[in-house]
Short mmCIF file of C-alpha atoms in Angstrom, two decimals:
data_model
loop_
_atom_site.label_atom_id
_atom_site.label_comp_id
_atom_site.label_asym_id
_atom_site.label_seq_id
_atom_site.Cartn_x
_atom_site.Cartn_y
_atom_site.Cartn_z
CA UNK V 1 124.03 10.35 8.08
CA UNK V 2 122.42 11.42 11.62
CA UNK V 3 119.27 9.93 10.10
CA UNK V 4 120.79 6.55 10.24
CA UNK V 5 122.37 6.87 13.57
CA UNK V 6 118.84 7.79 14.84
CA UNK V 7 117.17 5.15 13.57
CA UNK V 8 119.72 2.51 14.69
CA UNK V 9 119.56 4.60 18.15
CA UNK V 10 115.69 4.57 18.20
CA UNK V 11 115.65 0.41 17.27
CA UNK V 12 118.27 -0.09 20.08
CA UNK V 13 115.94 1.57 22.74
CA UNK V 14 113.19 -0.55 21.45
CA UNK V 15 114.71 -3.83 21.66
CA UNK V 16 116.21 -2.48 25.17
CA UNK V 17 112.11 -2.20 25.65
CA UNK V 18 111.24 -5.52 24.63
CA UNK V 19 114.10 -7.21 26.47
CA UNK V 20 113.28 -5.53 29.55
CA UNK V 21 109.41 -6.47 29.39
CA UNK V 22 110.72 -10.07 28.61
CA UNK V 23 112.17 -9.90 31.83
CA UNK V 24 109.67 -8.82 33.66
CA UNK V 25 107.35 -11.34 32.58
CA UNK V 26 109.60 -14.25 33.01
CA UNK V 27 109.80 -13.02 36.71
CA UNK V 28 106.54 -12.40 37.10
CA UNK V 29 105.57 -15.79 36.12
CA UNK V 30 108.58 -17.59 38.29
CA UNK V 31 107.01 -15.43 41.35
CA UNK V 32 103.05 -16.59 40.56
CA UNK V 33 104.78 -20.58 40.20
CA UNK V 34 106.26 -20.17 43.58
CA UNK V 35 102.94 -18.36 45.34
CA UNK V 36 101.14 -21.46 43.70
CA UNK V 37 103.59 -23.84 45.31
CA UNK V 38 103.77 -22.10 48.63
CA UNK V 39 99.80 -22.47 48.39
CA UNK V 40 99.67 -26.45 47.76
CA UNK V 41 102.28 -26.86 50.58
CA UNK V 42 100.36 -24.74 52.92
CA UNK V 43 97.48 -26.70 52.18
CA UNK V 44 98.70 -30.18 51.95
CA UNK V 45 100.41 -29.20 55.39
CA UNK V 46 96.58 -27.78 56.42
CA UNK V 47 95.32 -30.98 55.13
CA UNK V 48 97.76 -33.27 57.11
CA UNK V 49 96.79 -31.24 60.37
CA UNK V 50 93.08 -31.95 59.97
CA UNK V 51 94.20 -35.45 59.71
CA UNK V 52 95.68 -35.81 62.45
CA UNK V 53 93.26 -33.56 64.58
CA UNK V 54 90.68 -36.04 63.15
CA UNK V 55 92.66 -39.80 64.82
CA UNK V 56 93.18 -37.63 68.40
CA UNK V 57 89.78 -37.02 68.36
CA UNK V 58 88.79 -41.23 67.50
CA UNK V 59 91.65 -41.92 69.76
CA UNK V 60 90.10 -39.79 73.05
CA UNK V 61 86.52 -41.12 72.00
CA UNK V 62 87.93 -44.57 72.20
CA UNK V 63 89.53 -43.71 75.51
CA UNK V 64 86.48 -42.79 76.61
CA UNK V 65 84.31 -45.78 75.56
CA UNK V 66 87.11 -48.15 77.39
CA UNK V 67 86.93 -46.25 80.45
CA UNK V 68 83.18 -46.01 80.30
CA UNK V 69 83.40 -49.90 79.29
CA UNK V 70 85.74 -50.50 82.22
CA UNK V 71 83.30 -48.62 84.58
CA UNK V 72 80.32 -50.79 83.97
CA UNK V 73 82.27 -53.72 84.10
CA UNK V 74 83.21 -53.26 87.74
CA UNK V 75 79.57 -51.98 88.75
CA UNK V 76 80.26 -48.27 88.50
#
């Protein structure tokens, strides 16, 4: 009789076991989806930066070229 109710205790635990590992899994994997996601926004974001960096940069040299333009054009 106590045989049986230690077995049945001992396959209770180990399910217990099993669920909880489940569960730590499954969060582990929502938590590495959500660094990966954090990562692609911080480097579309990174991305979008450079791009703009990159037209301020055209748009100064082209502000330069006019004024250099404009300079030679009235003998300077």
């Amino acid at each position: 009789m106590f045989g049986l109710g230690k077995k049945f205790a001992e396959e209770a635990t180990q399910q217990a076991e099993q669920a909880a590992q489940a569960a730590v899994n499954t969060a582990s994997q929502t938590v590495q989806q959500v660094v990966e996601q954090a990562k692609d926004a911080g480097q579309k974001a990174l991305d979008e930066v450079c791009k703009v960096a990159e037209t301020g940069e055209k748009a100064v040299k082209n502000v330069a070229n006019q004024a250099t333009a404009w300079g030679k054009s009235f003998g300077q």
